[in-house]
Amino acid sequence: MSEAGLALPNARGTDQDTAPVFAEEARILGLPKSRWPGILAPIVVGVIMLVAWEGLVRYKNIPAYLFPGPLVIIETLLSDWATLSVALWITLRITFAALIAAVLLGGALAILFTQSKWMERSLFPYAVILQVTPVVAIAPLIIILVGDVNLSLLICAWIVAFFPILSNTILGLNSADHNLVALFQLYGASRWQTLRYLRLPASLPYFLGGLKISGGLALIGAVVAEFVAGSGGSASGLAYRILESSYQLKIPRMFAALLLISLSGIAIFLATSWLSHRLLYRWHESALKRDT
Amino acid sequence: MTMAQNLGSATGRAARRPLVSVRQISKKFSNGTLALRDVDLDLFPGEFVSLLGPSGCGKSTLLRLISDLSTPSAGTIEWPGAESADAYGRPEHSLGFVFQEPTLLPWAPTLDNVTLPLRLKKMNRTEANQRAAAMLDLVGLKGFEKSYPRELSGGMKMRVSIARALVTEPKVLLMDEPFAALDEITRHKLNDDLLMLWQRNRFTAVFVTHSVFESVFLSERIVVMAARPGRVMSELMVDAPFPRDNLFRTSPEYAHLCRLGSDALKKAIDA
Ligand SMILES: Nc1ncnc2c1ncn2[C@@H]1O[C@H](COP(=O)(O)OP(=O)(O)O)[C@@H](O)[C@H]1O
Ligand SMILES: [Mg+2]
């Protein structure tokens, strides 16, 4: 539609030359070069620690039922994999169900609270109460009241996991640039349009920050609740296996179950970090690397 | 070609019907600040007006009032020419707004930023994209449709912001110190390009600035404002013909007009 003679003659001048340049890094095995030190350094530290641990256990001749070395733990993990993998699956299932519930309910409540001041005023204090009450303290109550063990565990894990998502998303929904809000008003945007095109995308970085925290908390919540339920003899997840092994003095198995919990936590953290990077890398400051 | 100091409407203008008519507007904020007092301002179809004044004289407040983002404490703003009404039954004001910051959606590529006003008005995506692409071409950003705001320079982001404001083909374009944060060379370029766009589309331009040079270069009429309380002090006509270019920028008459503008601004600051 630009007519001859009216199009800008030399718009591509100075202002284009000052556009920021982003680092285009060489990649090793698909990852940017600068990421590798952050991956390798902790691995090196880990290997040194494990070797020292194994060496100490062997040198001092500490029996495996007191304090097993890493090799024995790996051995146990493999030999007991049948039982442990079932337990792992149970714990992970509760963790993910709780996390999904936290995302749905936390997100929905956040939207509701930012749409209605009265909703926020009347309900937010209860969200805080749920958050500050230690889950160990209410878990027995929930288990008795709910009856179904899996559902009780889910509720406990959800209680622990949902608050960071709720509070972060509320913050995000309210953090849209005020000039952009004015712009939407200027064009007569409806509430729904403002939510859909402005507030929700603006809240995404905050929501994802909350998700990273909640992922770990959901696992912690599930494990803690399992301990409570497990001491009543009615559970079958990883925490229950730890309890059981401690009664039976199968210490290597305790460590193996513990290892699985830690690995799950790390996997959840990496997955949420990856998701966050995927969704934000094109536009959010936290995910950009400027060439300097 | 002289700058005539005049109060009240210029001859010839008086016969035309204003597009926007600001009558005896006052704005007092709840904290007691009297941002504007008894402001009268007529905006005529197709003219280029600058609001010139020191910080705090209510320029931004006046733009917000005209664009209905804020309500006056007293007085009225009329749109004698408005024909249509929007979905909420309010008169459709056909406005574009350019803020001091580019104010783009950081998560959306350039094209989606420019289509935003059209999408909010529920125009179908294909047509919106076509219009936005044509608009981007016009502001010199062809080929940057898929770039994100982060990947653009300050001047380019401003161009996107202007494209977004113009994509609805508004009758009035309000600009609140849009180039204040840019370097001098980029600002000159954007001034040139803005005038080109204005001559092409003939919207009514209201340009807020505290730079005398910018206001003289761009406008047909300069409204000088004073602070505490914000009010209109004087009005200056700039009769230099368009198109204006670097030749005008370096001409003795431009220098002369700037001196007159500075004097008027100084009077307003001292008042
Ligand atoms: N929302 C507000 N609440 C209270 N005072 C305000 C508000 N906005 C602007 N003001 C005051 O009104 C006066 C005019 O402000 P503004 O229109 O931003 O001036 P300008 O754009 O000319 O610099 C200033 O004294 C400013 O502090
Ligand atoms: Mg201002």
Coordinates of C-alpha atoms in Angstrom, one line a residue, chain A residues 1-2 6-13 15-16, chain B residues 98 110 114 131-145 152 155-167 173 179 189-190 193-194 196-198 200-201 203:
Chain A
M1 CA 0.0 0.0 0.0
S2 CA 3.0 2.3 0.2
L6 CA 5.6 8.5 -0.1
A7 CA 7.3 5.5 1.4
L8 CA 10.1 6.4 3.8
P9 CA 13.2 6.9 1.7
N10 CA 15.8 5.8 4.2
A11 CA 14.0 4.5 7.2
R12 CA 16.6 1.7 7.5
G13 CA 19.1 4.2 8.8
D15 CA 17.8 3.4 14.4
Q16 CA 18.1 0.0 12.9
Chain B
V98 CA 1.4 7.1 21.3
T110 CA 5.8 -6.8 15.8
V114 CA 0.2 -3.7 15.3
R131 CA -3.5 -3.9 7.2
A132 CA -0.8 -4.2 9.8
A133 CA 1.8 -5.4 7.3
A134 CA 1.0 -2.4 5.0
M135 CA 1.3 -0.1 8.0
L136 CA 4.7 -1.6 9.0
D137 CA 5.9 -1.1 5.4
L138 CA 4.9 2.5 5.6
V139 CA 6.9 3.2 8.8
G140 CA 9.9 1.5 7.3
L141 CA 9.8 -1.8 9.2
K142 CA 9.1 -4.2 6.3
G143 CA 10.8 -7.5 7.1
F144 CA 10.5 -7.1 10.9
E145 CA 7.0 -8.5 11.2
L152 CA 14.3 -3.8 18.1
G155 CA 13.6 4.1 17.4
M156 CA 12.2 1.0 15.7
K157 CA 10.0 0.3 18.7
M158 CA 8.6 3.8 18.4
R159 CA 7.8 3.2 14.8
V160 CA 5.9 0.0 15.8
S161 CA 4.0 2.1 18.3
I162 CA 3.1 4.7 15.7
A163 CA 2.1 1.9 13.2
R164 CA -0.2 0.5 15.9
A165 CA -1.8 3.8 16.6
L166 CA -2.4 4.5 12.9
V167 CA -3.5 1.1 11.8
L173 CA -3.5 10.9 16.8
F179 CA 10.5 10.9 20.9
K189 CA 14.4 11.0 11.4
L190 CA 11.2 10.1 13.2
D193 CA 8.8 10.3 8.9
L194 CA 5.9 11.5 11.2
M196 CA 5.4 12.2 5.9
L197 CA 2.7 10.0 7.5
W198 CA 0.7 13.0 8.5
R200 CA -0.2 11.1 3.6
N201 CA -3.1 10.3 5.9
F203 CA -5.1 12.8 10.6

